[in-house]
mmCIF file of C-alpha atoms in Angstrom:
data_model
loop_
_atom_site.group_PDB
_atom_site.id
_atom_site.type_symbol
_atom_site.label_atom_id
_atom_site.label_comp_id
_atom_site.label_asym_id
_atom_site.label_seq_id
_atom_site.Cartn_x
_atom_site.Cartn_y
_atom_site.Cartn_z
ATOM 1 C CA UNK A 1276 0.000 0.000 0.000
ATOM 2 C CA UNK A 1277 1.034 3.783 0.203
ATOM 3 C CA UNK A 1278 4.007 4.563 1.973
ATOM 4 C CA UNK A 1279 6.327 7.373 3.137
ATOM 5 C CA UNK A 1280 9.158 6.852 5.044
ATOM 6 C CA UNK A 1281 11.503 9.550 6.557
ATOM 7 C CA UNK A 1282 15.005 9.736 7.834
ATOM 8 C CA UNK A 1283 16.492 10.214 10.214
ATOM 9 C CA UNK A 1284 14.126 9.718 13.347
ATOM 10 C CA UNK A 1285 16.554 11.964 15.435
ATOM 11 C CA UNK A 1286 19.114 15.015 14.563
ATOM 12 C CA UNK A 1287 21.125 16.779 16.466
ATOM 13 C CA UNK A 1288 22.586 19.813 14.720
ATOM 14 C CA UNK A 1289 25.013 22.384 15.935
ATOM 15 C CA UNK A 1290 23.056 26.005 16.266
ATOM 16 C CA UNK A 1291 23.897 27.539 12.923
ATOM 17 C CA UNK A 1292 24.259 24.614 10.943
ATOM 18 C CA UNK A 1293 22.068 23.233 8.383
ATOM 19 C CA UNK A 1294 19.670 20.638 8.804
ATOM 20 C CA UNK A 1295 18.379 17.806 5.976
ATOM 21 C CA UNK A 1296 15.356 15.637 6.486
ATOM 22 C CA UNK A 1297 14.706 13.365 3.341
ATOM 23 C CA UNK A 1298 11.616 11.479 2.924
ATOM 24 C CA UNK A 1299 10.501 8.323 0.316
ATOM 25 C CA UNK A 1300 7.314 7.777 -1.435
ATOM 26 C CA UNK A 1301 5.500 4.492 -2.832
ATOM 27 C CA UNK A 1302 2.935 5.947 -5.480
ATOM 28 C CA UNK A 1303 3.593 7.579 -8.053
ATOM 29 C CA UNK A 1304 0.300 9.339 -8.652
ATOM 30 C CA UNK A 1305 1.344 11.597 -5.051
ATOM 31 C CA UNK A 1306 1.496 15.258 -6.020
ATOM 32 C CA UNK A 1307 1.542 17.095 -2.797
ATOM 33 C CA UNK A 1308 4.043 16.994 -0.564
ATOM 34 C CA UNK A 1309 3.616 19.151 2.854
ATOM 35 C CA UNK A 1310 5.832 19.627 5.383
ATOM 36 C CA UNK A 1311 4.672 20.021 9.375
ATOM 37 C CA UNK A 1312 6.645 21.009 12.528
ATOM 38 C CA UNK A 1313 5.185 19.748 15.652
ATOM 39 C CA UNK A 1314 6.502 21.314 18.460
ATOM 40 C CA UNK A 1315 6.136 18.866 22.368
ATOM 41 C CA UNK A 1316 2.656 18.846 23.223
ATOM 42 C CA UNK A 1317 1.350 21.397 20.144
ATOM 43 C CA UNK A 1318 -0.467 20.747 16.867
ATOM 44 C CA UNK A 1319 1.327 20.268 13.685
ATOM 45 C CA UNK A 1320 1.618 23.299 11.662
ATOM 46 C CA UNK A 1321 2.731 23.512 8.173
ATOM 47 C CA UNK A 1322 5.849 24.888 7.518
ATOM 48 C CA UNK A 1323 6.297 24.866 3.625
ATOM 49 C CA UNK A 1324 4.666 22.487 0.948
ATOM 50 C CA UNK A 1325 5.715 21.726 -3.111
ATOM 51 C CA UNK A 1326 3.576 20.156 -5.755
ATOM 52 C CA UNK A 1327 5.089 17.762 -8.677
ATOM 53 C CA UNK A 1328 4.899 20.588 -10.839
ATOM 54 C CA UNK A 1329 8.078 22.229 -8.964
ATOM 55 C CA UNK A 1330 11.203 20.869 -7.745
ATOM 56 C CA UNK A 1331 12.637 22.858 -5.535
ATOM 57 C CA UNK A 1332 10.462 25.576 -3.167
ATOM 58 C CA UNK A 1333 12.053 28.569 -0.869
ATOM 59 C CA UNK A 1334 10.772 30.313 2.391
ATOM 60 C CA UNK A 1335 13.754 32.132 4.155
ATOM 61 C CA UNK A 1336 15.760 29.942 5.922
ATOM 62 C CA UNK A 1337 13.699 26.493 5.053
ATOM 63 C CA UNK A 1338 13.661 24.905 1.512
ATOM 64 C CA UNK A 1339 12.373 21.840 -0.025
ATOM 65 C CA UNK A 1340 13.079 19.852 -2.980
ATOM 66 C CA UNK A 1341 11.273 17.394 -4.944
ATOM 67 C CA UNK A 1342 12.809 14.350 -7.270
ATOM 68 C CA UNK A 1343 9.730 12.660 -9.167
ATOM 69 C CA UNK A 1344 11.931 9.941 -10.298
ATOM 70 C CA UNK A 1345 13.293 8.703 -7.268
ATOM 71 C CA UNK A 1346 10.246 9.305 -5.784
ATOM 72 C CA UNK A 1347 11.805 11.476 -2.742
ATOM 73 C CA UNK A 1348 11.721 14.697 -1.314
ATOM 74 C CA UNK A 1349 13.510 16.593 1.427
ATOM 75 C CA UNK A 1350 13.626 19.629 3.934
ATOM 76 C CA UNK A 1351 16.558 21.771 4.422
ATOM 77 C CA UNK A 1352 16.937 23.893 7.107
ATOM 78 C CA UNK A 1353 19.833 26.526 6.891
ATOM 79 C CA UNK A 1354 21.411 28.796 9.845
ATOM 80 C CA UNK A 1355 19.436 27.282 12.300
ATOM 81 C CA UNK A 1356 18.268 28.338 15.661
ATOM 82 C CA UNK A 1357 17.049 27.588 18.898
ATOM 83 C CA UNK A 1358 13.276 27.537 18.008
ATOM 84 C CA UNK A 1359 13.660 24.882 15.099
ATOM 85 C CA UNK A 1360 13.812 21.944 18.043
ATOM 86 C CA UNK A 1361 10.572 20.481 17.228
ATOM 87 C CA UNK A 1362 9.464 17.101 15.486
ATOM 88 C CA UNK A 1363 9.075 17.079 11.602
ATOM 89 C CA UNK A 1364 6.574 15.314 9.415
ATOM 90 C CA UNK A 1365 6.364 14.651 5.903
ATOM 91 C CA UNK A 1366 3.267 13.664 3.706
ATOM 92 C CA UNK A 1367 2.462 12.840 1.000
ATOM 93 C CA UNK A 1368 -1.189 13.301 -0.957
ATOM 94 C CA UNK A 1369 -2.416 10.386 -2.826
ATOM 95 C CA UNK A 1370 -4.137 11.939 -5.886
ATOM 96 C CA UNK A 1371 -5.991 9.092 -6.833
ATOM 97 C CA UNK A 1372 -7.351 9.074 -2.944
ATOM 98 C CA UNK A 1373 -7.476 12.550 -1.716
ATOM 99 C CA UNK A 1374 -5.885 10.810 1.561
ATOM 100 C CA UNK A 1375 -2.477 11.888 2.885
ATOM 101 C CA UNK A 1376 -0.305 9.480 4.326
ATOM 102 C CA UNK A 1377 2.515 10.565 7.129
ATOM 103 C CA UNK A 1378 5.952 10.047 7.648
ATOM 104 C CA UNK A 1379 6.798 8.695 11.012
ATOM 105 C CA UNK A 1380 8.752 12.497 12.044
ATOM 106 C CA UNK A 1381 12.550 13.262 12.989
ATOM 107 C CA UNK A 1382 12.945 14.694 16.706
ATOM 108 C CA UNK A 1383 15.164 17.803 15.181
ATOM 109 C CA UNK A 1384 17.543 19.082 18.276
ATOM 110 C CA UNK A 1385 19.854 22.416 18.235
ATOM 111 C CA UNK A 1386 22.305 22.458 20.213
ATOM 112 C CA UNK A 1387 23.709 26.298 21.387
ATOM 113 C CA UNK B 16 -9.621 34.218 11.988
ATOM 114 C CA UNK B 17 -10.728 31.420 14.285
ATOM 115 C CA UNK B 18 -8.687 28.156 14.047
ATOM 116 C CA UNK B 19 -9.861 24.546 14.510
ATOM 117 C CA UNK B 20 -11.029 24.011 18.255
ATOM 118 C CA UNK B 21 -11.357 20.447 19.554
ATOM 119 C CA UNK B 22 -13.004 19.880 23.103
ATOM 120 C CA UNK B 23 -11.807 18.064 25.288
ATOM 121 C CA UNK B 24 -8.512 18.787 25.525
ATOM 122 C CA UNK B 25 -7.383 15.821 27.592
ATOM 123 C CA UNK B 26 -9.722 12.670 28.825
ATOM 124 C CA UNK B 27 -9.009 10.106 30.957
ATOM 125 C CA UNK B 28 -10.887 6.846 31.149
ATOM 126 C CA UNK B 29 -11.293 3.346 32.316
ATOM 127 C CA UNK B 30 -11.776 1.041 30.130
ATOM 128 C CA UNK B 31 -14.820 -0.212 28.394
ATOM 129 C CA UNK B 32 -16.264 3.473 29.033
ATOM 130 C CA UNK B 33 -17.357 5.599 26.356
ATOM 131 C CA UNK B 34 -15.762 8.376 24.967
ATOM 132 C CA UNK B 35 -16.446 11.419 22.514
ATOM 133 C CA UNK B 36 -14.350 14.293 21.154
ATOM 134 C CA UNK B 37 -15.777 17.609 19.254
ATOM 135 C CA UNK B 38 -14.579 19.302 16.632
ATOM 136 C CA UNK B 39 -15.098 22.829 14.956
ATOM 137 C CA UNK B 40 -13.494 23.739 11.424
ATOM 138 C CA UNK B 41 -12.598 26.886 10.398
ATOM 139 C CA UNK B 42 -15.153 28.433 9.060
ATOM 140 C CA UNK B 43 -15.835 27.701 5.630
ATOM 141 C CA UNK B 44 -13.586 24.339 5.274
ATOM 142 C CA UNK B 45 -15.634 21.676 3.748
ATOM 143 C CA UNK B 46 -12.998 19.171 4.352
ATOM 144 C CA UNK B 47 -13.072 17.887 7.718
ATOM 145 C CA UNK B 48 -9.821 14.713 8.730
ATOM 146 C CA UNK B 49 -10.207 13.164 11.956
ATOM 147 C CA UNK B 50 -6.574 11.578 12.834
ATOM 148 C CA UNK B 51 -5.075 9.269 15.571
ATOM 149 C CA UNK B 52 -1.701 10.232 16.507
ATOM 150 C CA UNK B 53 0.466 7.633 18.794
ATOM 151 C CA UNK B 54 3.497 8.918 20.454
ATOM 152 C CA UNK B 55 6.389 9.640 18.664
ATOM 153 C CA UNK B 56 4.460 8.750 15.161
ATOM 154 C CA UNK B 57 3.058 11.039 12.720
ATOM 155 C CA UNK B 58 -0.692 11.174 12.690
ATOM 156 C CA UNK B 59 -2.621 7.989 11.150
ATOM 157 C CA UNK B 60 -6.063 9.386 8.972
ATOM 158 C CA UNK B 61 -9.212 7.528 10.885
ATOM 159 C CA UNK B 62 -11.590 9.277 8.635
ATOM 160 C CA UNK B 63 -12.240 11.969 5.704
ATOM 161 C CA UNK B 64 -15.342 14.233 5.220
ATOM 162 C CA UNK B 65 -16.509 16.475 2.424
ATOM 163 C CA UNK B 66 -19.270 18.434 3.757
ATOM 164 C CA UNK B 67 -21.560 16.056 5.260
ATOM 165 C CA UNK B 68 -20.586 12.832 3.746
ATOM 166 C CA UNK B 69 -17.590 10.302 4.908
ATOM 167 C CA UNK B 70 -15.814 9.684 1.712
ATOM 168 C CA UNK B 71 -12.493 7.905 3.450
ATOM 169 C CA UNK B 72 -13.079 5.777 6.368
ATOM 170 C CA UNK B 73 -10.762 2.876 5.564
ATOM 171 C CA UNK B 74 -8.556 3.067 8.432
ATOM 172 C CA UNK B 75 -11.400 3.886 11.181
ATOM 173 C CA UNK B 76 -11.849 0.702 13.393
ATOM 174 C CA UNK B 77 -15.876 0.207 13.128
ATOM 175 C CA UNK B 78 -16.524 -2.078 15.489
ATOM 176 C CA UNK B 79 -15.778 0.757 18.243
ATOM 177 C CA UNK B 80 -15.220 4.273 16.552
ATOM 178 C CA UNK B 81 -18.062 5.975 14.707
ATOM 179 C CA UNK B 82 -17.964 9.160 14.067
ATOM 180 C CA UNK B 83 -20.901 12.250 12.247
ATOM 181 C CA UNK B 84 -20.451 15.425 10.600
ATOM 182 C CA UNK B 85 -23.987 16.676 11.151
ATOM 183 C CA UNK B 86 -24.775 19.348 8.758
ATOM 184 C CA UNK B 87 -21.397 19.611 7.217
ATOM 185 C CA UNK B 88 -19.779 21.670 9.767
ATOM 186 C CA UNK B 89 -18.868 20.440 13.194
ATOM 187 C CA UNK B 90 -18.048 16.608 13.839
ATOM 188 C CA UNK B 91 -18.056 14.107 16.643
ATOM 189 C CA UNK B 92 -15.735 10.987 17.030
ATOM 190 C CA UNK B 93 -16.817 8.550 19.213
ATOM 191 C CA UNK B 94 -14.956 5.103 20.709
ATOM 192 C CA UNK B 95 -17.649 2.965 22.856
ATOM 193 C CA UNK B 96 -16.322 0.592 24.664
ATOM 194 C CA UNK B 97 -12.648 2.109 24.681
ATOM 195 C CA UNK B 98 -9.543 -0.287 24.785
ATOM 196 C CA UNK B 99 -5.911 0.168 26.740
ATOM 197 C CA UNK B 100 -4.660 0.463 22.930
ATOM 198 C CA UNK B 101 -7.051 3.603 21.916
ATOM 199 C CA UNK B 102 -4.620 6.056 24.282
ATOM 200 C CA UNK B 103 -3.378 8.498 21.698
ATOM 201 C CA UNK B 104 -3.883 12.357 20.952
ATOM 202 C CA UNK B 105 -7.212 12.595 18.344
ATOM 203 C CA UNK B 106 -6.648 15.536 15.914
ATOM 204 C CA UNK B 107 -8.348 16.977 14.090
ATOM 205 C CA UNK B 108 -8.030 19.250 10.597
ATOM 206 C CA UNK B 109 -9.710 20.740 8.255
ATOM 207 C CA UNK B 110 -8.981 22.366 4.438
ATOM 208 C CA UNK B 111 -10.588 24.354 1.959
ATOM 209 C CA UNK B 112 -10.646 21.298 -0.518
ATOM 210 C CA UNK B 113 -8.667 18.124 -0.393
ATOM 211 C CA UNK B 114 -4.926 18.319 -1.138
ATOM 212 C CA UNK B 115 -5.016 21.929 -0.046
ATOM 213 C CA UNK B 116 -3.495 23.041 3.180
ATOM 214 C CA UNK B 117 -4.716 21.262 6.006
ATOM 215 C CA UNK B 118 -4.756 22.663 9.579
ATOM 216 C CA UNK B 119 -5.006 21.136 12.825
ATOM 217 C CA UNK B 120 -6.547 21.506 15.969
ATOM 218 C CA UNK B 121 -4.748 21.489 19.424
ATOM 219 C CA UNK B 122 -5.619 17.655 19.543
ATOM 220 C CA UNK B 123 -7.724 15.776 22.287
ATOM 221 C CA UNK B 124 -5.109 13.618 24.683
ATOM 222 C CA UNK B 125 -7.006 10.254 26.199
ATOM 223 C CA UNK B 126 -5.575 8.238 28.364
ATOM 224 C CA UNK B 127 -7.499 4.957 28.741
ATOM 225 C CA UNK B 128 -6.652 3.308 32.144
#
């Protein structure tokens, strides 16, 4: 069935440094890929999303890119700070479905 | 503008008891997710409206969980008789359309004990 996995589960990243999540898909017919930061105990709030019709998609410090072929996508975080320690989801929209499937988060820690 | 609420905000039962959580879109959305989130996972879709009618509830276990979207706006989950397993936060979201941007209430935490 539909899948997306994500990698890593945990990062630890020196304050300043970047920060790369990377996430798989299954089906190919997904063309919406959202990204969520879900800070302990709060809801999940979207940060940035891309559509297949893009690759690559910039807001400030975060970006995200988009490979159709490999079927993977992935978040970058540049110069980061403090208040980026949160837990990161993927998704993934299943055209053929309407139904968005999850990636399992990475635990994203900064360390000052 | 007014995000999604959810009432309760935390609920803790024994098992076997019955349980319901409340939801209120923003105002407008005709999308309406209901979503089971298990700690340290990303949320698990339990059920889909569009306006008043469920058009996704695959993953929604039906011999316990039923849930209504009365009138196409608010919507009630329900879990009757609840299980140790069913402890989890219960969020909820909402969009314009599907595949447009969904956003999330504060959640419902249960505790089943």
């Amino acid at each position: 069935g539909e899948n997306v996995e994500q990698h890593p589960s945990t990062l630890s990243v020196q304050e300043g440094d970047s920060a790369v999540i990377k996430c798989t898909y299954s089906d190919s017919a997904s063309n919406y890929f959202p990204w969520y930061k879900q800070e302990l105990g709060k809801r999940p709030q979207l940060i940035i999303d891309i559509r297949s019709n893009v690759g690559e998609k910039k807001d400030q410090r975060i970006a995200v890119t988009l490979n159709k072929t490999a079927k993977h996508f992935s978040l970058h975080i540049t110069e980061t700070q403090p208040e980026d320690s949160a837990v990161y989801f993927c998704a993934a929209s299943y055209s053929s479905a309407s139904k968005i499937i999850f990636g399992s988060g990475t635990r994203l820690s900064i360390r000052p | 503008e007014a995000g999604v609420v959810q009432s309760p905000r935390y609920k803790i039962i024994e098992k076997k008891q019955p349980v319901a959580f409340w939801c209120n879109p923003i105002s407008g959305h005709n999308t309406l997710y209901w979503y089971r989130q298990n700690l340290g996972q990303g949320p698990e879709l339990l059920i889909r409206y569009e306006n008043e009618e469920a058009v996704d509830d695959s993953q929604l276990p039906k011999d316990r969980f039923s849930a209504e979207r009365l009138k196409g706006v608010d919507s009630t989950l329900k879990i009757q008789p609840a299980e140790l397993g069913d402890s989890a936060v219960y969020l909820c979201a909402s969009s314009s359309s599907p595949q447009e941007t969904q956003y999330f209430g504060p959640g419902t935490r249960l505790l089943v004990l």
